[in-house]
mmCIF file of C-alpha atoms and ligand atoms in Angstrom:
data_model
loop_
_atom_site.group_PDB
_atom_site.id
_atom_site.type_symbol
_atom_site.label_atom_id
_atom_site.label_comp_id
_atom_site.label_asym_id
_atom_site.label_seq_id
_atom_site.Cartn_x
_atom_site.Cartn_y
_atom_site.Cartn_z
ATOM 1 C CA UNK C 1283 204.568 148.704 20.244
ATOM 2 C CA UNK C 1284 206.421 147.901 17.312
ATOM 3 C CA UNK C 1285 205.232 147.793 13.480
ATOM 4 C CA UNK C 1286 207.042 147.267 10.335
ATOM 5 C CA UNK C 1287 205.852 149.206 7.064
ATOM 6 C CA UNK C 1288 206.047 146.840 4.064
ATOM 7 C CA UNK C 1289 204.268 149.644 1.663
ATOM 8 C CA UNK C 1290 202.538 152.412 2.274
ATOM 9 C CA UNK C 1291 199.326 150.402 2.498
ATOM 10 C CA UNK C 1292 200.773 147.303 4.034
ATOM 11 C CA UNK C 1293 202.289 146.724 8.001
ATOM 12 C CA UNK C 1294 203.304 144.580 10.219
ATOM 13 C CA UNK C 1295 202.122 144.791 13.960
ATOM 14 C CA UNK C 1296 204.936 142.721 15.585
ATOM 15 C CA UNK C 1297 203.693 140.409 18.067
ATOM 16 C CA UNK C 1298 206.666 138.366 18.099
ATOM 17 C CA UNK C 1299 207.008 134.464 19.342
ATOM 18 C CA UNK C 1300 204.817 132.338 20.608
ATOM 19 C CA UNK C 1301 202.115 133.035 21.761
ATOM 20 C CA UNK C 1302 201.626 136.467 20.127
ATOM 21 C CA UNK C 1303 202.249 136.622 16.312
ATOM 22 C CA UNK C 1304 202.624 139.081 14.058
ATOM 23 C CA UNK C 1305 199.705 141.101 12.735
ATOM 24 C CA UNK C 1306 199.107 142.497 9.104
ATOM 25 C CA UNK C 1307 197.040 145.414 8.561
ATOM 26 C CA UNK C 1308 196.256 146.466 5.033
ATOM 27 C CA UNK C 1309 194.964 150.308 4.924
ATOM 28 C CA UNK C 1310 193.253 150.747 1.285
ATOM 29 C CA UNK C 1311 189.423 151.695 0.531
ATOM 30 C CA UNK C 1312 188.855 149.032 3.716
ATOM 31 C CA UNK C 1313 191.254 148.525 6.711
ATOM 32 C CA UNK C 1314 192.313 144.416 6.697
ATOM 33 C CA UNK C 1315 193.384 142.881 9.433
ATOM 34 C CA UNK C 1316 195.176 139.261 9.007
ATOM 35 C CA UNK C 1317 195.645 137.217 11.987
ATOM 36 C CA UNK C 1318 194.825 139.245 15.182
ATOM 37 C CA UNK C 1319 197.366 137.560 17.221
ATOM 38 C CA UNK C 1320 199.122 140.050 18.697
ATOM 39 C CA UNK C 1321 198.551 142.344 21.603
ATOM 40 C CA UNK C 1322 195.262 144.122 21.018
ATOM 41 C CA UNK C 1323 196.800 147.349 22.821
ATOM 42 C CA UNK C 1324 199.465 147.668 20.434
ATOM 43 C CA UNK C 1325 197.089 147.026 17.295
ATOM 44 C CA UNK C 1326 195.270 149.823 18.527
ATOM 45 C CA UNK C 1327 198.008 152.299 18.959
ATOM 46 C CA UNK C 1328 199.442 151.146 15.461
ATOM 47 C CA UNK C 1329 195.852 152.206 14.503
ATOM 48 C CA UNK C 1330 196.106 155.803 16.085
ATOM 49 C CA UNK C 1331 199.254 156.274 14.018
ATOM 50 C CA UNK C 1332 197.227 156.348 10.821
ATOM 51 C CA UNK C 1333 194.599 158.625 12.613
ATOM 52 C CA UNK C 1334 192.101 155.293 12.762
ATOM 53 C CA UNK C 1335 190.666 153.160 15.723
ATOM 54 C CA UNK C 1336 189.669 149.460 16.234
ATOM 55 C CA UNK C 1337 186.337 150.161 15.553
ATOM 56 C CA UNK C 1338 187.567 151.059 12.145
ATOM 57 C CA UNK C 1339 188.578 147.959 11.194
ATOM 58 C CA UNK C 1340 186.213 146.397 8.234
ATOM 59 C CA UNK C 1341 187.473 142.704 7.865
ATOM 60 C CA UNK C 1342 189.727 139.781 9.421
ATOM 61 C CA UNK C 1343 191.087 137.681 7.979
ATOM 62 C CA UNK C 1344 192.561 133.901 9.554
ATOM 63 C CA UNK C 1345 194.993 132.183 8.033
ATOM 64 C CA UNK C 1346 194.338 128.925 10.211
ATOM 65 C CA UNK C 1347 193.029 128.059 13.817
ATOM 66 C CA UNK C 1348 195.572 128.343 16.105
ATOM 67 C CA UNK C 1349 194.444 130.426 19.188
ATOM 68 C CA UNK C 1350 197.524 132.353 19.156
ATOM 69 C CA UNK C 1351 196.187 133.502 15.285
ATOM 70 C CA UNK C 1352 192.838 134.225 15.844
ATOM 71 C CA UNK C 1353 193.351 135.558 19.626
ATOM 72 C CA UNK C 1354 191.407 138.797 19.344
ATOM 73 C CA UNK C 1355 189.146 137.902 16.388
ATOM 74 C CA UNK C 1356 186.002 138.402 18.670
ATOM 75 C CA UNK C 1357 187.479 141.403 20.678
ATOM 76 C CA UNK C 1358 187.811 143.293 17.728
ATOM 77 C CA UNK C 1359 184.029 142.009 16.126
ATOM 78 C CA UNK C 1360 182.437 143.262 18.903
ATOM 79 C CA UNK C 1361 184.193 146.629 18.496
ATOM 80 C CA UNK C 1362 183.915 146.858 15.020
ATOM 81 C CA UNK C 1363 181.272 144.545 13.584
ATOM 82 C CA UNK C 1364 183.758 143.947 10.518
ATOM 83 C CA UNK C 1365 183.390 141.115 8.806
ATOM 84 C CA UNK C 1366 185.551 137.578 9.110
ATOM 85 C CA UNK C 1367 186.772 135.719 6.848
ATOM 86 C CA UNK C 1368 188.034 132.210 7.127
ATOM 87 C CA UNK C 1369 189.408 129.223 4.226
ATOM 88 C CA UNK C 1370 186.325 126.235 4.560
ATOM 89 C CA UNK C 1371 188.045 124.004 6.597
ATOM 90 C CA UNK C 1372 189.184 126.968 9.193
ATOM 91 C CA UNK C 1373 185.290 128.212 9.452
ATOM 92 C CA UNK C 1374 183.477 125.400 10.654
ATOM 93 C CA UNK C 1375 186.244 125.111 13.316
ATOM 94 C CA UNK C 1376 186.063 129.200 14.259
ATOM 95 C CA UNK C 1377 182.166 128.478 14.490
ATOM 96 C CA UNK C 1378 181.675 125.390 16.858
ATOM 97 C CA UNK C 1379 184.990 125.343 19.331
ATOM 98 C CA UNK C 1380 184.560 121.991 20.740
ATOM 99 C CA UNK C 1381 185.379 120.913 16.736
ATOM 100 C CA UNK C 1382 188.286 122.982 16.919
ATOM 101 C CA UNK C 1383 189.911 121.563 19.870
ATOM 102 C CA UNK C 1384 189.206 118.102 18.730
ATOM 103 C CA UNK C 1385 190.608 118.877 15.595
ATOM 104 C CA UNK C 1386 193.707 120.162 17.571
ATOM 105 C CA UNK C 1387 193.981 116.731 19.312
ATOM 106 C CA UNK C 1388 192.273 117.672 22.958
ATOM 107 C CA UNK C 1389 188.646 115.925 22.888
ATOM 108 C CA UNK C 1390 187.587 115.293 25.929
ATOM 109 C CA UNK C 1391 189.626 112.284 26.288
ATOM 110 C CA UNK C 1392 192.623 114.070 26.464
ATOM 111 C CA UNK C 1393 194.248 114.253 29.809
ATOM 112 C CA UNK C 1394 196.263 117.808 28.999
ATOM 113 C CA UNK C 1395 192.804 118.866 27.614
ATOM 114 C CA UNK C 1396 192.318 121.106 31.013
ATOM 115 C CA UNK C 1397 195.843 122.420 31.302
ATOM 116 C CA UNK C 1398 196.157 123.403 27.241
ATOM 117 C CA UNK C 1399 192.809 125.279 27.692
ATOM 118 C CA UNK C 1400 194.403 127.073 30.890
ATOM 119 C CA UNK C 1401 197.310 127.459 28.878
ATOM 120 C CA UNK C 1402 194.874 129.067 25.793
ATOM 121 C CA UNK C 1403 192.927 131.182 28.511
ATOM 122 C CA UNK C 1404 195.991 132.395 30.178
ATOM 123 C CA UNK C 1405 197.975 133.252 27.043
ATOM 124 C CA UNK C 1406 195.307 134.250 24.531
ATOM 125 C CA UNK C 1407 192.289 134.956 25.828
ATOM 126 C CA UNK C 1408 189.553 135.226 23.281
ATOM 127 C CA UNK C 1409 190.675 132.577 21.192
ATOM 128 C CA UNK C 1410 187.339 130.624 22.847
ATOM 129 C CA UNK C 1411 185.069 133.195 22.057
ATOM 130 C CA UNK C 1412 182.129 131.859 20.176
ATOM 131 C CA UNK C 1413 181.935 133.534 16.864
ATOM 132 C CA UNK C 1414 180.952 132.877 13.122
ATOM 133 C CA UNK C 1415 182.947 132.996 9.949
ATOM 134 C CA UNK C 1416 180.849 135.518 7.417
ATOM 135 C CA UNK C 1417 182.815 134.712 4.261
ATOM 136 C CA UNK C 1418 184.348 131.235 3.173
ATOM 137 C CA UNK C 1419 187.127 131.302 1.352
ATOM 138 C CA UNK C 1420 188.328 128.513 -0.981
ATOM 139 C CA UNK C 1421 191.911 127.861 -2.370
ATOM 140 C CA UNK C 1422 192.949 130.475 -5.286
ATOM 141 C CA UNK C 1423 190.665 132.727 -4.272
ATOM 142 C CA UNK C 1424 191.056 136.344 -5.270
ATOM 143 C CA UNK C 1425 190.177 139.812 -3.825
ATOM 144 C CA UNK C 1426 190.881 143.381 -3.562
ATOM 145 C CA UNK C 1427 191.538 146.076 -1.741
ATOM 146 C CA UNK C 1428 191.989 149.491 -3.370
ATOM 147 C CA UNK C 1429 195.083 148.053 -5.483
ATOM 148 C CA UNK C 1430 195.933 145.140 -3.622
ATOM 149 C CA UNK C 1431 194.659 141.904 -4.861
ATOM 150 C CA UNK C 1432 194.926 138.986 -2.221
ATOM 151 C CA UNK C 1433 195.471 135.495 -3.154
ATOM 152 C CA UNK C 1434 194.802 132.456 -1.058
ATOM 153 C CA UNK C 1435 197.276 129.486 -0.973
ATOM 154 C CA UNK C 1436 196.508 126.609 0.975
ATOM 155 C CA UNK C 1437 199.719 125.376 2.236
ATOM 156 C CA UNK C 1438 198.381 122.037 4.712
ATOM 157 C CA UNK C 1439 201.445 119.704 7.159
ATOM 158 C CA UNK C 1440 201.383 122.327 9.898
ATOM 159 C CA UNK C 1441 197.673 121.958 10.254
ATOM 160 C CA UNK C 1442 195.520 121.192 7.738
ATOM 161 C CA UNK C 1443 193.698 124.047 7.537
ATOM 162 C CA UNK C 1444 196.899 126.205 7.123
ATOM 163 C CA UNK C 1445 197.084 128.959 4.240
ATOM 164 C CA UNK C 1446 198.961 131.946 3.072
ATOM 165 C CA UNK C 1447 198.195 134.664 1.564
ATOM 166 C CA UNK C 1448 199.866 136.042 -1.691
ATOM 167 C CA UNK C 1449 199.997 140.057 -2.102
ATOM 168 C CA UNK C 1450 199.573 140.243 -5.786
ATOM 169 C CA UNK C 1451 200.151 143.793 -6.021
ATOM 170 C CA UNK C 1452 203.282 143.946 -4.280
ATOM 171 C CA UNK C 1453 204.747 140.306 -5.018
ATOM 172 C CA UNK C 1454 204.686 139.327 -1.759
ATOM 173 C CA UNK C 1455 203.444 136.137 0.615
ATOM 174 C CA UNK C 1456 202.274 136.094 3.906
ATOM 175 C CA UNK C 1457 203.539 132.622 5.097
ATOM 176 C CA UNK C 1458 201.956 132.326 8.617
ATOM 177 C CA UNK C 1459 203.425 130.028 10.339
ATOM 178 C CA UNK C 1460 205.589 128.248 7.989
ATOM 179 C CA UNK C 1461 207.645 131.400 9.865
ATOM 180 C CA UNK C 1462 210.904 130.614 9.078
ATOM 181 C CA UNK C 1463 211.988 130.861 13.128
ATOM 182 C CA UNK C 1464 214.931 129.420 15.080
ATOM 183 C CA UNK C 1465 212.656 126.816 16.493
ATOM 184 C CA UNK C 1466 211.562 125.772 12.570
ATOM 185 C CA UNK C 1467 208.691 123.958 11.258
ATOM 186 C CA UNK C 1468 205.926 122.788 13.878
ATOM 187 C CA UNK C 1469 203.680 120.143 13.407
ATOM 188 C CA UNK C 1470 202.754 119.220 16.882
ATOM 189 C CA UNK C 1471 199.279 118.293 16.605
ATOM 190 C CA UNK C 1472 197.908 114.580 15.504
ATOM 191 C CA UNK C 1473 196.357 115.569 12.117
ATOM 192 C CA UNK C 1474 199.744 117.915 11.278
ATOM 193 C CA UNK C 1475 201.753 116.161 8.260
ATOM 194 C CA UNK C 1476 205.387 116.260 7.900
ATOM 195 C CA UNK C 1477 205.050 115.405 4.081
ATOM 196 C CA UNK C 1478 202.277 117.890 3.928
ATOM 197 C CA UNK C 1479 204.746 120.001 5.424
ATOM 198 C CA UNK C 1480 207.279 119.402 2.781
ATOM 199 C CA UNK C 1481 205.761 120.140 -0.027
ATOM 200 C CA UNK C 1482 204.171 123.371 1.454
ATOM 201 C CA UNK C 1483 207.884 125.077 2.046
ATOM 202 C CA UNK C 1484 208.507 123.529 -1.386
ATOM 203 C CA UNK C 1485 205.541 125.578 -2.865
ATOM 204 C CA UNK C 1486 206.567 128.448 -1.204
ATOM 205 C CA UNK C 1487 210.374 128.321 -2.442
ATOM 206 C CA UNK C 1488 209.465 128.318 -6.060
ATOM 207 C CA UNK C 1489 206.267 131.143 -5.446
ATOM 208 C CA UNK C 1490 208.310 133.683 -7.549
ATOM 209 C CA UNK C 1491 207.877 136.588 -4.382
ATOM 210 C CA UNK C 1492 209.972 139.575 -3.809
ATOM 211 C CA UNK C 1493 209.565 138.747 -0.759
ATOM 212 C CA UNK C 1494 207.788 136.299 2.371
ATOM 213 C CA UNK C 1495 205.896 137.855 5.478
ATOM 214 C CA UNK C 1496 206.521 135.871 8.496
ATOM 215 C CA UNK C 1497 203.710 135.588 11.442
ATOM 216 C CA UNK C 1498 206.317 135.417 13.590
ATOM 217 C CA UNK C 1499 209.820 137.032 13.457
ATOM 218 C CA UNK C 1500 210.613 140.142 14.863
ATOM 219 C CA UNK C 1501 211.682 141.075 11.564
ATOM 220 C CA UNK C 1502 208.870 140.236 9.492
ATOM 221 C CA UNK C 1503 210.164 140.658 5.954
ATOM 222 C CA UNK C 1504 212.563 138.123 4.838
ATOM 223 C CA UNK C 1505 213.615 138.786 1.426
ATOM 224 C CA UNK C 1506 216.460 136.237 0.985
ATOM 225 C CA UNK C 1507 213.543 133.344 1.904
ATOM 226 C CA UNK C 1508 214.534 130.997 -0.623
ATOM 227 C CA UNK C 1509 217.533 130.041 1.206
ATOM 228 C CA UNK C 1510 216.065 130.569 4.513
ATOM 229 C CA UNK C 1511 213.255 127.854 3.518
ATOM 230 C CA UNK C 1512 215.632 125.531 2.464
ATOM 231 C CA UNK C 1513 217.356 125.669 5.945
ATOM 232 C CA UNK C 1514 213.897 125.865 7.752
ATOM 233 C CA UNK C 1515 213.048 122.361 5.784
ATOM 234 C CA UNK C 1516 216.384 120.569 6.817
ATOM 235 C CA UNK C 1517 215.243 121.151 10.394
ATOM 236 C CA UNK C 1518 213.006 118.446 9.610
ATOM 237 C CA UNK C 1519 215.549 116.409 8.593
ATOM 238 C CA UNK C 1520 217.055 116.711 11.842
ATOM 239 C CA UNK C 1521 214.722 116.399 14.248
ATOM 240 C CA UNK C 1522 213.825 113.061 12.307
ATOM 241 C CA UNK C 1523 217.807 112.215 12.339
ATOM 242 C CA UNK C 1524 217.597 112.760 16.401
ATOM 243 C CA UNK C 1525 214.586 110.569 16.282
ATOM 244 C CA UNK C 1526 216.451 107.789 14.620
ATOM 245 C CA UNK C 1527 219.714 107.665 16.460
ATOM 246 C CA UNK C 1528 217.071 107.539 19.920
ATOM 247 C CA UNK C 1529 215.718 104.578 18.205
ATOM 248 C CA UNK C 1530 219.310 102.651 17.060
ATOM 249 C CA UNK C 1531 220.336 103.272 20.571
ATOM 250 C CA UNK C 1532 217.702 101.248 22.053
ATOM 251 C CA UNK C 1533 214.025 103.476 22.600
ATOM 252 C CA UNK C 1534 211.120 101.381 21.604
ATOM 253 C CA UNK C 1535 208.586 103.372 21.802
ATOM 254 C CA UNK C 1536 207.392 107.217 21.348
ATOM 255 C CA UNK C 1537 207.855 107.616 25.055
ATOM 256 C CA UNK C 1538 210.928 106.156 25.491
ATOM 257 C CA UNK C 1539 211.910 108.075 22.618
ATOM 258 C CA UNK C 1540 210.851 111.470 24.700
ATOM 259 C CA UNK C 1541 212.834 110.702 27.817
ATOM 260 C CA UNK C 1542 215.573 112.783 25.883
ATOM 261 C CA UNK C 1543 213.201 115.624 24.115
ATOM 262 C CA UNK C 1544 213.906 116.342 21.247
ATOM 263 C CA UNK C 1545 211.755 119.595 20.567
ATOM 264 C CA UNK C 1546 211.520 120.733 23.610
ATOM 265 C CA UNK C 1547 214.497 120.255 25.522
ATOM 266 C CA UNK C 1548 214.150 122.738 28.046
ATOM 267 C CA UNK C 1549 210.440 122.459 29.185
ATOM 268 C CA UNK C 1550 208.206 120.398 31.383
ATOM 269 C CA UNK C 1551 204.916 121.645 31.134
ATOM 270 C CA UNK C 1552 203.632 118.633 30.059
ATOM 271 C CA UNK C 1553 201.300 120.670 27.341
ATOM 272 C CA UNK C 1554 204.283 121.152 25.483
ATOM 273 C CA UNK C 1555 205.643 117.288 26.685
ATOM 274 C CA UNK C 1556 202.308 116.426 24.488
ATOM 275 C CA UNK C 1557 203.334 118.507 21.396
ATOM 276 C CA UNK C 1558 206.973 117.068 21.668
ATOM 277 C CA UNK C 1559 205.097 113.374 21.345
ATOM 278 C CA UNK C 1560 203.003 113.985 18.893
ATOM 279 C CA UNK C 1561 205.820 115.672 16.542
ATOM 280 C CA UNK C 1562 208.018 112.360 17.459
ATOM 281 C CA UNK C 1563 205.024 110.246 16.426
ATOM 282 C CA UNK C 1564 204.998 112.247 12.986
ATOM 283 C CA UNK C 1565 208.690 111.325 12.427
ATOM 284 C CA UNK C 1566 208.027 107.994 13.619
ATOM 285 C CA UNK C 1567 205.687 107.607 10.980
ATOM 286 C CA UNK C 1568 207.824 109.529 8.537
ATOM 287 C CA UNK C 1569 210.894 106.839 9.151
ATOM 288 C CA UNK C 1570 208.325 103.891 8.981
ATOM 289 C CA UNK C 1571 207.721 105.038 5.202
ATOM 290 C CA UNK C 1572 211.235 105.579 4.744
ATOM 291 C CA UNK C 1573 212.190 102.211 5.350
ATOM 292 C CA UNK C 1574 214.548 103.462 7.823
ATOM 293 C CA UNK C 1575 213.045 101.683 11.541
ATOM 294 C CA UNK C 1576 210.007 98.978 11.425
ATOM 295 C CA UNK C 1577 207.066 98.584 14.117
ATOM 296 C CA UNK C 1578 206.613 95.110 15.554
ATOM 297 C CA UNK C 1579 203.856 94.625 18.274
ATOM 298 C CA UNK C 1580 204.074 98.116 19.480
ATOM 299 C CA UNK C 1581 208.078 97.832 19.696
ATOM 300 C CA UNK C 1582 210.517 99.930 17.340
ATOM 301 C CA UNK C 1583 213.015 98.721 15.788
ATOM 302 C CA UNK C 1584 215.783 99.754 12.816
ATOM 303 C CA UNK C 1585 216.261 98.203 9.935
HETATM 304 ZN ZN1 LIG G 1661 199.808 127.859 13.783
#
């Protein structure tokens, strides 16, 4: 188990990459827990370190749906009976989980539907849990813990449901996953936004922090984050680049476009072959508005 201490009030339970993600845990006159995505043994020895348990814990709070986010949510309610928090277009999702996996692009119609829920089951277990939100939280919303005063920011293109969540009191962000990993910005499901996206990591680059909180590096604190945002962002730019030159040389369609991934070069489970197609289909429609390629009867073309 590995934790980083950001204050003396504020740490980092490191769950690493995907699936697990990193945890926050805020210790003031309540013990916070943001995003219980990473392994629930090592949350609770974090927890013995500062002479407290799991059934200590008094809220949790989700920054957005993703299974790997809100892994142990339930786990840990049933231990603790804290409280959970979600933004209004996370809770509704938390609460009925047939919405939130039609919202994440498998309805029932879906042939990966099966294998993605293995996948879920296998990886994070709990995230299917049926659970309610207790608190709704809106965008701007303030609250505070002892001296730390929470901000939400709702920062959409990943999922639309996505947020952060600015420390006040230190000048900090916890960024979720616009996570500023090797991999870079994900958008792999059909409601996910690349211009969304955009502006979000945007938003984030002129947020004034001392410093961003990633839900996913090993290191979580990354003060010099202006710079690392700007080269997160031009990811984008390349993946759409790759996207292009597949189209010039002759792919017509989103499939043919994925005979070469592009995202995920070196898998085949075809969950993630799914992901790779839907984040093609974003850039597709991201060069259509560009004026870069056109769409004729199902065919691509450039311009
Ligand atoms: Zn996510």
């Amino acid at each position: 188990m590995t934790f980083s201490k950001i204050t003396d009030n504020i740490f980092v339970v490191i769950g690493g990459t995907f699936p697990r993600c990193n945890t926050i845990v805020i210790i003031a006159d309540e013990v916070v827990v943001i995003d219980p995505g990473c392994a629930v043994e090592d949350l609770r020895r974090f927890m013995m370190t500062q002479d407290l348990d799991l059934k200590d814990i008094d809220t949790i709070i989700l920054s957005h749906i993703h299974p790997d986010h809100i892994t142990h949510t339930m786990r840990l309610n049933r231990l603790s009976s804290c409280r959970i928090a979600a933004n209004e277009i996370t809770a509704p999702l938390f609460n009925e989980k047939e919405e939130m996996k039609q919202f994440l692009g498998f309805d029932k119609g879906n042939p990966v539907r099966i294998l993605w829920e293995q996948l879920v089951n296998e990886k994070m277990f709990g995230a299917f849990d049926e659970g309610r939100v207790d608190e709704v939280l809106r965008n701007g919303d303030t609250f505070s813990f002892g001296d730390i005063t929470l901000k939400t920011l709702y920062t959409p293109g990943h999922l639309p449901d996505h947020m952060c969540i600015e420390f006040l009191e230190p000048n900090l962000v916890f960024a979720s996953d616009i996570d500023l990993t090797e991999f870079g910005p994900y958008y792999g499901h059909p409601n996910s936004s690349i211009p969304d996206f955009r502006r979000s990591i945007q938003k984030l680059k002129h947020g004034g922090y001392d410093g961003l909180i990633s839900g996913h590096l090993k290191d979580p604190l990354v003060v010099d984050y202006k710079d690392r945002l700007i080269a997160y962002y031009r990811q984008i730019d390349m993946r759409e680049d790759l996207v292009l030159s597949a189209i010039i040389e002759g792919a017509k369609t989103v499939p043919e476009v994925t005979m070469n991934p592009i995202i995920y070069p070196s898998l085949t489970n075809p969950v993630f072959m799914q992901f790779e197609r839907w984040m093609v289909e974003h850039h597709v429609a991201s060069l259509i508005a560009g004026g870069y390629i056109e769409e004729d009867k199902g065919k691509l073309s450039p311009i």
